[in-house]
Amino acid sequence: MPNRKPPTMADIARVTGVSPMTVSRAFKGENLISPDTRNAILEAAESLGYVFDATASSLRSQKTDFVAVTIPSVNNANFADTVGGLSDTVAAHGMQILLGYTNYDVVEEERLIEQLLRRKPQAIVVTGGKHTPRARRLLENAHIPIIETWDAPGEPIGHYVGFSNANAVREMVDHLVGVGYRKIAFIGGDASRDTRGSDRRLGFIEALTNHGLDANRLISAGVPPISMREGAEAMARLLKDFPDTEAVICVSDLSAFGALTECQRRQISVPSDIAIGGFGDYEIGDICVPRLTTINVGARQIGVETGRLLLSILDGNSDASNVTIVPRLIVRETTR
Amino acid sequence: MPNRKPPTMADIARVTGVSPMTVSRAFKGENLISPDTRNAILEAAESLGYVFDATASSLRSQKTDFVAVTIPSVNNANFADTVGGLSDTVAAHGMQILLGYTNYDVVEEERLIEQLLRRKPQAIVVTGGKHTPRARRLLENAHIPIIETWDAPGEPIGHYVGFSNANAVREMVDHLVGVGYRKIAFIGGDASRDTRGSDRRLGFIEALTNHGLDANRLISAGVPPISMREGAEAMARLLKDFPDTEAVICVSDLSAFGALTECQRRQISVPSDIAIGGFGDYEIGDICVPRLTTINVGARQIGVETGRLLLSILDGNSDASNVTIVPRLIVRETTR
DNA sequence: CTGAAAGCGCTAACAA
DNA sequence: TTGTTAGCGCTTTCAG
């Protein structure tokens, strides 16, 4: 019958005839104790089925090697790419991501941040720059590096790795106007929840206004995140309410693809009858027929840069600087 | 100037004039101490900016409330749905997901499992039923509930919530043969890495053989996961190597959609010239034109059931039983 | 290169 | 309802 309790360093110490401290050193690194002792310890550990207890280590050393991360949704290729880039970058330094989903809701985000901070992460990465006052306070009081991503926040709490969603859309509007489109619409979600979506709509309105064009062709597709289906439904409404629309910008490639399918169902030709622009450069936009004009915001890059920034700060580089991502307009086949 | 060190329960105890134990009880629940004392403690905590230390709590109580989870890829809507369902289910009981990505590699999975076990999770959920011998041993020795998902493993380590990938594809083959298709192909990834993908290919071969049909139209689309683009490339190869193919089953909806776009680019009509079947019932398959015939495996349901099973086991229900998911064939427009 | 002592912040166990 | 004592398993610190 196997022992009820899992072995500890003390058990290994006893078996090997050394002190627990030596066992600890054996696990910590290569050159802290003699190679022979170390080998004996590691062998004993393996044969006892020892598993290092990160909880005890964390408590004593006050280092968890956790990085807390909040994203709006699990199921979004853009945020998944960011988390992937971040995870790969920090995992190389032995750090673990602690992930939570806000469901595009700042109240849920506050609850989540509180939960995550109890785990004593070494740093926290949040998506977006809008938080409840209490969430802001919690973050400020945590005394760990804080990185806001996917936004260039007006008042950053700590650092940020982001870009201006408004400017990105503005660039697309400028391009569309430049090639001759005048009656341009926007499909996005309800304004209140998704701040990045709102910023994109704002950029759209400002850009059209700057060109002296009407910015009243705004279709709300429901509560974020906007699905492909909601994009299709919004396109149906757009075609009904503003049948003379020449081009439409969608809040994401997913809704843009949905809008494209609606056109296909109605034998409306894209881009000759109507042009479509997306946002986010998802895989689908590069393969669908016709291929989607979109904006690449370097989702994975955001994660990688966030990881680098964070490691640099934790490394004592206190004047590590923010990263501003420059989104790239990618003109493909859904616009002329 | 603010205090350097964050406040502890001892600090709250001092301020409130009670013992640390009473403070601990105040955070634990409603009815352990008098309401007045509790309120005073919670107020003091808030004004001191206290944050509960889950690390210390975990060490002392030997309960981390972590659930470790390994999935092949961050960026896959099916696995994201599973994690979402699991996360929602266990979060209601105060548990936190600890997520890791194997990149479809059992060696990476082994490394990951070792890392995750150091955090002393209460349970571990792995995707798939194939592991390295050492990974198996680590899991068995962990003495926590183990749940294998997305597969009905031949030799389960602990519990499982899964289905037979082979049977699911078999069902689709039976349907296709039933409606008259005879020359049927399969597009999938390299056999070695993705065991679920291999099982699907196996099911394909067995089913065709059972019907007395040739099962030699096998196109390998590269290293898993197979992207939309790789699906398109595989379709191009299929059309070249086996131009008289009547129907093709793809290892996932993503590759199926890619295959569909390749047909669209070549003015090949689906399903009249060639039929396409997918796997996984991703959102895209329900909105693309024409809509994709596919198999729904209840990705989110797998997560929810896994969460329930796990909570039931942790609740002391030692004879909690495995869950076998029944995949549903969804016939839409890409097959006749 | 190795060891002894102490303690990280919390809570189990027992006592009042 | 509240308090006291001890200790979870590791590592910091200091000493050899």
XYZ file of C-alpha atoms (C1' of nucleotides) in Angstrom:
704
model
C 0.000 0.000 0.000
C 1.365 3.381 -1.026
C 2.055 6.146 1.444
C -0.901 8.374 2.008
C 1.028 11.630 1.969
C 3.111 12.799 -0.972
C 6.867 13.058 -0.336
C 8.453 16.386 0.590
C 11.969 17.725 0.367
C 12.458 16.529 3.923
C 11.802 12.965 2.788
C 14.347 13.276 0.010
C 16.812 14.768 2.491
C 16.356 11.819 4.823
C 16.805 9.252 2.062
C 19.829 11.007 0.634
C 21.447 11.873 3.941
C 21.626 15.617 3.367
C 19.792 18.603 4.794
C 16.511 19.866 3.308
C 18.345 23.018 2.327
C 20.637 21.041 0.066
C 17.652 19.409 -1.559
C 16.170 22.824 -2.169
C 19.400 23.944 -3.807
C 19.448 20.855 -5.995
C 16.133 21.881 -7.529
C 17.035 25.506 -7.827
C 19.934 25.232 -10.251
C 23.037 23.619 -11.615
C 25.935 25.148 -9.769
C 24.795 25.508 -6.205
C 25.902 22.125 -4.895
C 28.265 19.365 -5.933
C 27.187 17.448 -9.033
C 27.278 14.107 -7.219
C 25.026 15.265 -4.418
C 22.712 16.845 -6.922
C 22.413 13.724 -9.029
C 21.717 11.596 -5.969
C 18.995 14.001 -4.903
C 17.339 14.162 -8.315
C 17.386 10.373 -8.546
C 15.877 9.963 -5.123
C 13.228 12.516 -6.050
C 12.285 10.643 -9.217
C 12.094 7.295 -7.486
C 10.002 8.693 -4.639
C 7.673 10.319 -7.153
C 8.400 13.712 -5.671
C 6.620 16.745 -7.092
C 7.950 20.178 -6.225
C 5.444 22.199 -4.228
C 5.147 25.577 -5.915
C 2.648 26.741 -3.318
C 5.080 26.447 -0.424
C 7.867 27.895 -2.489
C 5.705 30.838 -3.464
C 4.705 31.605 0.088
C 8.229 31.564 1.440
C 9.908 33.382 -1.411
C 6.986 35.724 -2.096
C 7.303 34.882 -5.772
C 4.518 33.023 -7.533
C 5.727 33.394 -11.121
C 2.121 33.912 -12.123
C 1.124 36.481 -14.702
C -2.563 37.337 -14.409
C -4.348 38.123 -17.665
C -7.878 39.264 -18.402
C -9.361 39.049 -21.880
C -12.928 39.768 -22.992
C -13.601 36.319 -24.418
C -12.032 32.889 -24.618
C -13.343 32.319 -28.034
C -11.777 35.037 -30.128
C -8.851 34.372 -32.387
C -7.381 37.851 -31.876
C -7.244 37.635 -28.089
C -6.174 34.011 -28.281
C -3.231 35.149 -30.420
C -2.321 37.792 -27.871
C -2.458 35.281 -25.029
C -0.454 32.813 -27.105
C 2.285 35.346 -27.778
C 2.365 36.404 -24.145
C 2.330 32.848 -22.880
C 5.172 31.742 -25.143
C 7.256 34.753 -24.159
C 6.927 34.429 -20.396
C 6.859 30.613 -20.290
C 10.491 30.691 -21.396
C 11.174 32.384 -18.052
C 9.222 29.840 -16.052
C 6.129 31.973 -15.660
C 2.554 30.717 -15.821
C -0.421 32.572 -17.241
C -3.471 32.874 -14.993
C -6.293 33.613 -17.388
C -9.743 35.075 -16.815
C -12.619 36.135 -19.072
C -14.529 39.357 -18.564
C -17.225 38.706 -21.150
C -16.819 42.339 -22.281
C -18.127 43.543 -18.919
C -16.207 45.907 -16.628
C -18.120 44.738 -13.551
C -17.173 41.164 -14.302
C -13.650 42.430 -14.913
C -13.535 43.975 -11.449
C -14.624 40.708 -9.845
C -12.058 38.851 -11.895
C -9.203 41.212 -11.063
C -9.963 40.792 -7.377
C -9.907 37.017 -7.720
C -6.699 37.044 -9.700
C -4.877 39.379 -7.312
C -5.510 36.954 -4.444
C -3.203 34.549 -6.238
C -0.427 37.128 -5.860
C 0.684 37.341 -9.487
C 4.001 39.008 -10.311
C 2.266 41.158 -12.901
C -1.170 41.717 -14.370
C -2.160 42.269 -17.968
C -5.610 43.611 -18.760
C -7.318 44.095 -22.091
C -8.511 47.629 -22.647
C -8.166 50.867 -20.763
C -11.597 51.268 -19.192
C -12.222 49.885 -15.728
C -14.495 50.463 -12.760
C -13.078 52.873 -10.167
C -12.659 50.017 -7.712
C -10.863 47.870 -10.275
C -8.507 50.780 -10.924
C -7.865 51.115 -7.209
C -7.243 47.400 -6.804
C -4.734 47.495 -9.623
C -2.960 50.567 -8.309
C -2.698 49.117 -4.802
C -1.367 45.793 -6.003
C 2.174 47.167 -6.354
C 2.972 44.941 -9.288
C 3.571 45.854 -12.925
C 0.290 46.559 -14.723
C 0.004 46.466 -18.483
C -3.055 47.583 -20.387
C -3.294 46.198 -23.905
C -5.306 46.597 -27.103
C -5.805 50.273 -26.365
C -3.761 53.374 -25.908
C -5.477 54.453 -22.685
C -5.997 58.133 -21.944
C -4.814 57.711 -18.375
C -2.692 54.573 -18.203
C -2.596 52.903 -14.788
C 0.881 51.605 -15.407
C 2.267 50.608 -18.763
C 0.491 49.807 -21.988
C 1.013 47.955 -25.240
C -1.624 49.198 -27.604
C -2.808 51.313 -30.455
C -5.554 53.769 -31.288
C -8.610 51.891 -32.518
C -10.048 55.182 -33.754
C -6.979 56.006 -35.818
C -6.918 52.564 -37.341
C -10.464 52.897 -38.638
C -9.743 56.455 -39.738
C -7.010 55.109 -41.948
C -9.414 52.735 -43.608
C -11.976 55.488 -44.142
C -9.295 57.683 -45.688
C -8.394 54.884 -48.044
C -12.002 54.244 -49.038
C -12.660 57.926 -49.645
C -9.399 58.130 -51.552
C -10.507 55.477 -54.040
C -13.863 57.159 -54.511
C -16.365 55.772 -52.010
C -18.682 58.405 -50.508
C -21.685 56.673 -48.931
C -19.967 54.658 -46.230
C -21.603 52.759 -43.357
C -20.413 51.178 -40.118
C -21.558 47.922 -38.523
C -20.686 47.512 -34.863
C -21.993 46.408 -31.498
C -23.911 48.330 -28.858
C -21.753 51.237 -27.825
C -21.674 50.769 -24.079
C -19.828 47.500 -23.504
C -16.997 47.034 -25.927
C -14.780 50.095 -25.630
C -12.535 49.065 -28.497
C -15.606 48.709 -30.710
C -16.831 52.125 -29.581
C -13.491 53.696 -30.366
C -13.643 52.218 -33.827
C -17.111 53.696 -34.379
C -15.873 57.039 -33.066
C -12.935 56.999 -35.445
C -15.347 56.205 -38.252
C -17.585 59.175 -37.451
C -14.696 61.599 -37.058
C -13.062 60.508 -40.282
C -16.232 60.849 -42.338
C -16.921 64.233 -40.797
C -13.395 65.361 -41.669
C -14.092 64.462 -45.277
C -17.346 66.401 -45.179
C -19.375 63.222 -45.529
C -22.478 62.004 -43.716
C -21.777 59.670 -40.799
C -25.329 58.551 -40.141
C -25.150 55.073 -41.639
C -24.554 53.319 -38.323
C -25.933 49.830 -37.828
C -25.906 48.313 -34.366
C -25.517 44.571 -34.494
C -26.289 43.759 -30.854
C -24.347 43.069 -27.689
C -20.609 42.457 -28.218
C -18.976 40.268 -29.257
C -20.610 40.522 -32.682
C -20.846 37.132 -34.339
C -20.709 36.274 -38.016
C -24.469 35.775 -37.949
C -25.051 39.177 -36.371
C -22.844 40.669 -39.061
C -25.078 39.067 -41.679
C -28.224 40.356 -39.999
C -26.763 43.824 -39.743
C -25.929 43.743 -43.442
C -29.546 42.820 -44.202
C -30.698 45.815 -42.200
C -28.163 48.093 -43.858
C -29.326 47.079 -47.326
C -32.902 47.798 -46.309
C -32.335 51.102 -44.480
C -29.617 52.558 -46.714
C -29.864 50.749 -50.052
C -27.561 53.183 -51.829
C -24.597 52.450 -49.510
C -21.339 52.049 -51.417
C -19.067 50.655 -48.705
C -19.371 49.315 -45.174
C -16.759 48.966 -42.456
C -17.378 46.233 -39.899
C -16.113 46.189 -36.336
C -14.317 42.875 -36.953
C -13.475 40.434 -39.711
C -16.004 38.004 -38.266
C -18.931 40.361 -38.708
C -17.478 41.446 -42.060
C -17.472 37.857 -43.240
C -21.061 37.468 -42.061
C -21.963 40.591 -44.031
C -20.208 39.170 -47.083
C -22.214 35.956 -46.880
C -25.435 37.952 -46.765
C -24.415 39.592 -50.020
C -23.624 36.201 -51.520
C -27.048 34.924 -50.529
C -28.663 37.902 -52.283
C -26.461 37.774 -55.373
C -25.066 41.176 -54.468
C -21.586 41.445 -55.892
C -18.684 42.458 -53.648
C -17.002 44.843 -54.246
C -18.764 45.995 -57.433
C -22.167 46.506 -55.782
C -20.904 47.195 -52.280
C -17.464 47.209 -50.670
C -16.735 45.621 -47.279
C -13.927 46.319 -44.828
C -13.147 44.318 -41.705
C -10.919 44.675 -38.671
C -8.399 42.375 -37.037
C -6.960 40.376 -39.934
C -8.404 37.026 -38.902
C -7.440 33.957 -40.897
C -10.821 33.832 -42.576
C -10.385 37.217 -44.257
C -7.340 35.998 -46.141
C -9.035 32.930 -47.588
C -12.677 33.764 -48.163
C -13.855 34.676 -51.662
C -13.385 37.540 -52.287
C -10.600 38.166 -49.772
C -11.347 40.767 -47.134
C -9.826 44.223 -46.884
C -8.943 44.626 -43.217
C -6.640 46.082 -40.574
C -3.885 44.066 -38.976
C -3.209 45.121 -35.408
C -0.533 42.551 -34.642
C -2.566 40.577 -32.117
C 0.212 38.101 -31.423
C 2.783 40.892 -31.445
C 0.815 42.660 -28.716
C 1.220 39.554 -26.581
C 4.907 39.155 -27.340
C 5.663 42.828 -26.675
C 3.631 42.707 -23.479
C 5.645 39.718 -22.329
C 8.934 41.425 -23.137
C 7.926 44.652 -21.437
C 6.783 42.784 -18.386
C 9.948 40.702 -18.123
C 12.001 43.845 -18.530
C 10.136 45.593 -15.703
C 10.415 42.556 -13.445
C 14.100 42.524 -14.284
C 14.398 45.875 -12.571
C 14.299 48.055 -15.656
C 12.033 50.662 -14.108
C 12.058 53.030 -17.065
C 10.859 50.399 -19.536
C 8.725 52.209 -22.040
C 5.255 51.653 -23.410
C 4.791 50.096 -26.804
C 2.613 51.695 -29.423
C 1.590 49.276 -32.120
C 1.053 50.678 -35.605
C -1.926 48.971 -37.259
C -1.535 48.178 -40.953
C -4.261 48.582 -43.517
C -4.425 45.504 -45.739
C -6.238 46.149 -48.972
C -7.542 42.979 -50.556
C -10.495 42.136 -52.761
C -13.642 43.291 -50.976
C -12.858 46.918 -51.763
C -11.946 48.369 -55.111
C 4.320 57.507 2.190
C 2.480 54.192 1.987
C 3.557 51.142 3.905
C 6.015 49.008 2.034
C 4.478 45.693 2.935
C 0.895 44.760 2.099
C -1.408 44.239 5.086
C -2.077 40.755 6.437
C -4.858 39.281 8.513
C -2.728 40.032 11.574
C -2.875 43.730 10.714
C -6.644 43.621 10.412
C -6.815 41.724 13.699
C -4.766 44.397 15.411
C -6.867 47.249 14.034
C -10.138 45.524 14.848
C -9.094 44.175 18.232
C -9.801 40.519 17.491
C -7.617 37.485 16.900
C -6.283 36.573 13.449
C -8.437 33.471 13.574
C -11.559 35.570 13.764
C -10.411 37.549 10.772
C -9.883 34.314 8.899
C -13.408 33.237 9.775
C -14.797 36.566 8.605
C -13.478 35.892 5.125
C -14.493 32.283 5.105
C -18.248 32.707 5.360
C -21.376 34.310 6.687
C -22.290 32.421 9.805
C -19.042 31.699 11.550
C -18.825 34.853 13.648
C -21.158 37.586 14.819
C -22.393 39.903 12.080
C -21.081 43.001 13.871
C -17.571 41.645 14.210
C -17.636 40.501 10.650
C -18.723 43.860 9.309
C -16.051 45.633 11.288
C -13.429 43.267 9.928
C -14.547 43.588 6.314
C -14.582 47.360 6.638
C -11.117 47.446 8.125
C -9.928 45.148 5.351
C -11.321 47.421 2.648
C -9.840 50.557 4.159
C -6.445 48.940 4.621
C -6.543 47.723 1.038
C -6.211 44.142 2.190
C -6.023 41.398 -0.393
C -6.555 37.825 0.734
C -3.453 35.697 0.227
C -4.554 32.555 -1.585
C -1.002 31.212 -1.566
C -0.785 31.055 2.216
C -4.302 29.733 2.471
C -3.518 27.015 -0.056
C -0.402 25.901 1.733
C -2.053 25.643 5.118
C -5.317 24.071 4.009
C -3.751 21.962 1.252
C -6.455 23.211 -1.089
C -5.552 25.392 -4.037
C -8.900 25.392 -5.838
C -6.991 25.172 -9.087
C -8.143 22.973 -11.923
C -5.311 22.270 -14.342
C -6.282 21.940 -17.998
C -4.272 21.070 -21.076
C -5.565 21.764 -24.570
C -3.756 21.343 -27.892
C -4.090 24.971 -28.978
C -5.197 28.340 -27.652
C -6.566 29.360 -30.937
C -9.241 26.832 -31.679
C -12.908 27.627 -31.226
C -13.783 24.038 -30.267
C -11.285 23.797 -27.413
C -12.034 27.362 -26.393
C -15.689 26.354 -26.055
C -14.728 23.390 -23.907
C -12.569 25.543 -21.660
C -15.320 28.143 -21.494
C -17.892 25.586 -20.390
C -15.527 24.094 -17.854
C -14.458 27.483 -16.541
C -18.025 28.711 -16.102
C -19.004 25.511 -14.325
C -16.175 25.397 -11.804
C -15.876 29.178 -11.322
C -19.289 29.048 -9.651
C -17.572 26.960 -6.975
C -14.661 29.332 -6.574
C -12.251 27.318 -8.658
C -9.696 28.747 -11.075
C -8.588 27.221 -14.349
C -4.852 26.798 -14.851
C -4.465 26.476 -18.600
C -1.627 25.125 -20.718
C -1.138 24.486 -24.437
C 0.454 21.310 -25.762
C 0.668 22.376 -29.386
C -0.564 18.894 -30.346
C 2.635 17.366 -28.971
C 2.692 14.655 -26.299
C 6.239 15.537 -25.248
C 5.220 19.129 -24.719
C 2.172 17.787 -22.896
C 4.401 15.844 -20.509
C 6.433 18.938 -19.703
C 3.250 20.908 -19.206
C 1.632 18.339 -16.931
C 4.734 18.339 -14.757
C 4.633 22.138 -14.514
C 0.936 22.200 -13.751
C 1.151 19.508 -11.051
C 3.670 21.612 -9.147
C 0.871 24.094 -8.573
C -0.995 21.356 -6.707
C -4.283 21.524 -8.578
C -7.351 19.796 -7.088
C -7.968 18.065 -10.408
C -6.495 17.841 -13.864
C -8.268 17.768 -17.206
C -6.368 16.694 -20.294
C -7.436 16.678 -23.912
C -7.115 13.306 -25.543
C -6.227 9.858 -24.328
C -2.677 9.426 -25.611
C 0.226 10.421 -23.382
C 3.887 9.599 -22.864
C 4.516 6.842 -20.307
C 6.032 9.370 -17.925
C 3.065 11.711 -18.293
C 0.768 8.805 -17.480
C 2.834 7.996 -14.411
C 2.836 11.606 -13.252
C -0.930 11.739 -13.573
C -1.457 8.440 -11.775
C 0.823 9.451 -8.911
C -0.827 12.830 -8.458
C -3.705 11.343 -6.467
C -6.183 13.864 -7.768
C -9.152 13.343 -10.079
C -8.026 13.022 -13.695
C -10.392 13.561 -16.580
C -9.525 12.824 -20.182
C -11.690 14.630 -22.710
C -12.451 14.703 -26.435
C -11.752 11.009 -26.683
C -13.079 7.769 -25.320
C -9.658 6.410 -24.309
C -8.946 2.698 -24.545
C -7.349 2.645 -21.126
C -8.615 5.623 -19.179
C -6.275 6.872 -16.460
C -9.176 8.080 -14.363
C -12.428 9.386 -15.727
C -13.301 10.636 -19.168
C -15.822 12.843 -20.932
C -15.582 12.034 -24.590
C -16.771 10.324 -27.700
C -15.451 8.128 -30.469
C -13.984 10.269 -33.221
C -13.942 7.221 -35.480
C -17.633 6.504 -34.960
C -18.549 10.105 -35.607
C -16.872 10.080 -39.018
C -18.314 6.662 -39.716
C -21.756 8.119 -39.287
C -21.037 10.785 -41.853
C -19.664 8.236 -44.306
C -22.779 6.112 -43.848
C -24.911 9.138 -44.594
C -22.941 10.052 -47.715
C -23.044 6.506 -49.026
C -26.735 6.380 -48.200
C -27.483 9.356 -50.425
C -25.457 7.892 -53.261
C -21.860 9.092 -53.018
C -19.274 6.414 -53.825
C -15.922 8.073 -54.551
C -15.234 9.677 -51.193
C -11.988 11.302 -50.021
C -10.563 12.419 -46.684
C -8.485 15.524 -45.934
C -6.576 15.464 -42.653
C -3.279 16.212 -40.994
C -0.183 14.075 -40.656
C -1.198 10.975 -38.786
C 1.323 10.985 -35.969
C 0.543 14.076 -33.909
C -3.156 14.693 -33.661
C -4.700 11.536 -32.270
C -8.249 12.796 -32.679
C -7.510 13.553 -36.322
C -5.987 10.083 -36.764
C -9.040 8.465 -35.227
C -11.243 10.324 -37.653
C -9.161 9.109 -40.579
C -9.323 5.575 -39.197
C -13.085 5.770 -38.879
C -13.212 6.985 -42.471
C -11.180 4.067 -43.753
C -13.137 1.475 -41.783
C -16.474 2.854 -42.874
C -15.576 2.911 -46.552
C -14.193 -0.586 -46.296
C -17.394 -1.773 -44.666
C -19.308 -0.435 -47.636
C -16.969 -2.224 -50.018
C -15.578 1.085 -51.281
C -12.027 2.219 -51.955
C -10.446 4.161 -49.084
C -7.357 5.334 -50.914
C -8.332 8.960 -51.475
C -6.417 10.269 -48.465
C -4.926 13.748 -48.653
C -2.474 14.840 -45.959
C -2.683 18.559 -45.353
C 0.404 18.960 -43.162
C 1.183 19.178 -39.471
C -1.864 19.665 -37.228
C -3.667 21.881 -36.608
C -4.828 22.123 -40.207
C -5.635 25.696 -41.157
C -8.206 26.968 -43.617
C -5.402 27.627 -46.080
C -4.065 24.096 -45.740
C -7.578 22.839 -46.349
C -7.666 24.837 -49.574
C -4.286 23.509 -50.663
C -5.345 19.962 -49.884
C -8.469 20.437 -51.981
C -6.329 21.613 -54.874
C -4.246 18.465 -54.573
C -7.324 16.286 -54.302
C -8.798 17.760 -57.492
C -5.538 17.087 -59.278
C -4.856 13.571 -57.968
C -8.430 12.273 -57.891
C -10.439 14.471 -60.249
C -13.457 12.170 -60.222
C -14.003 12.473 -56.450
C -17.652 12.938 -55.554
C -17.389 13.898 -51.894
C -14.686 14.820 -49.389
C -14.723 14.727 -45.604
C -12.394 17.170 -43.868
C -10.879 16.727 -40.433
C -12.436 19.999 -39.254
C -14.831 22.708 -40.379
C -11.879 25.070 -40.789
C -10.165 22.917 -43.387
C -13.569 22.176 -44.922
C -14.218 25.871 -45.365
C -10.786 26.287 -46.916
C -11.613 23.460 -49.317
C -14.896 25.157 -50.139
C -13.156 28.430 -51.000
C -10.830 26.562 -53.341
C -13.876 25.265 -55.195
C -15.316 28.763 -55.333
C -12.087 30.079 -56.819
C -12.238 27.402 -59.534
C -15.952 27.786 -60.223
C -16.513 24.260 -59.020
C -20.037 24.008 -57.704
C -20.660 22.583 -54.221
C -22.400 20.215 -53.790
C -23.351 19.536 -57.418
C -19.767 18.998 -58.613
C -18.337 17.831 -55.303
C -19.740 17.473 -51.804
C -17.879 18.599 -48.664
C -18.272 17.499 -45.071
C -16.613 19.087 -42.060
C -16.170 18.264 -38.386
C -16.779 20.231 -35.214
C -19.717 22.480 -36.083
C -17.810 25.755 -35.924
C -19.724 28.990 -36.348
C -18.397 29.466 -39.849
C -20.030 26.301 -41.156
C -23.483 27.578 -40.290
C -23.108 30.880 -42.131
C -20.867 30.284 -45.124
C -22.451 29.855 -48.564
C -23.347 27.058 -49.034
C -23.689 26.002 -45.386
C -21.461 23.151 -44.305
C -22.565 19.623 -43.498
C -20.724 18.743 -40.292
C -20.662 16.882 -36.999
C -21.467 18.558 -33.722
C -19.582 17.062 -30.808
C -20.872 19.380 -28.117
C -17.582 21.146 -27.459
C -19.017 23.379 -24.775
C -21.028 20.498 -23.360
C -17.817 18.511 -22.947
C -16.507 21.323 -20.763
C -19.690 21.630 -18.739
C -19.955 17.869 -18.178
C -16.283 17.712 -17.252
C -16.823 20.445 -14.692
C -19.837 18.692 -13.215
C -18.093 15.333 -13.069
C -15.071 16.884 -11.435
C -17.104 18.768 -8.831
C -19.021 15.603 -8.090
C -15.818 13.629 -7.540
C -14.327 16.359 -5.366
C -17.576 16.322 -3.438
C -16.775 12.783 -2.387
C -18.925 10.988 -4.929
C -16.340 8.330 -5.688
C -18.510 6.334 -8.065
C -19.217 9.270 -10.363
C -19.431 7.887 -13.849
C -17.829 8.754 -17.144
C -19.741 10.733 -19.721
C -20.037 9.552 -23.286
C -21.023 12.322 -25.644
C -23.069 11.386 -28.703
C -21.954 13.417 -31.728
C -24.741 14.619 -34.013
C -24.523 14.652 -37.780
C -25.777 17.973 -39.125
C -26.705 17.792 -42.780
C -26.676 21.187 -44.432
C -26.003 22.425 -47.942
C -22.542 21.213 -48.939
C -23.830 17.679 -49.388
C -26.848 16.567 -51.345
C 29.756 23.450 -0.784
C 26.603 22.480 3.235
C 23.673 23.145 7.390
C 20.593 25.236 11.367
C 17.134 28.212 12.598
C 13.355 30.893 11.580
C 9.262 32.292 9.333
C 6.301 33.453 4.834
C 0.426 34.151 5.963
C -2.825 31.506 6.734
C -6.049 27.836 9.057
C -6.714 22.903 11.337
C -7.418 21.342 15.718
C -8.457 22.005 20.055
C -9.983 24.719 23.973
C -12.836 27.952 26.371
C -18.786 33.009 19.256
C -13.886 33.567 19.949
C -8.980 32.511 21.005
C -4.423 29.704 21.302
C -1.096 26.894 19.405
C 1.122 24.789 15.996
C 2.576 23.903 11.414
C 1.604 23.474 5.981
C 6.675 22.883 2.765
C 9.563 25.545 1.361
C 13.602 29.209 1.243
C 15.861 33.408 3.440
C 19.490 34.361 6.277
C 23.338 33.571 8.631
C 27.014 30.584 9.931
C 30.437 27.317 9.066
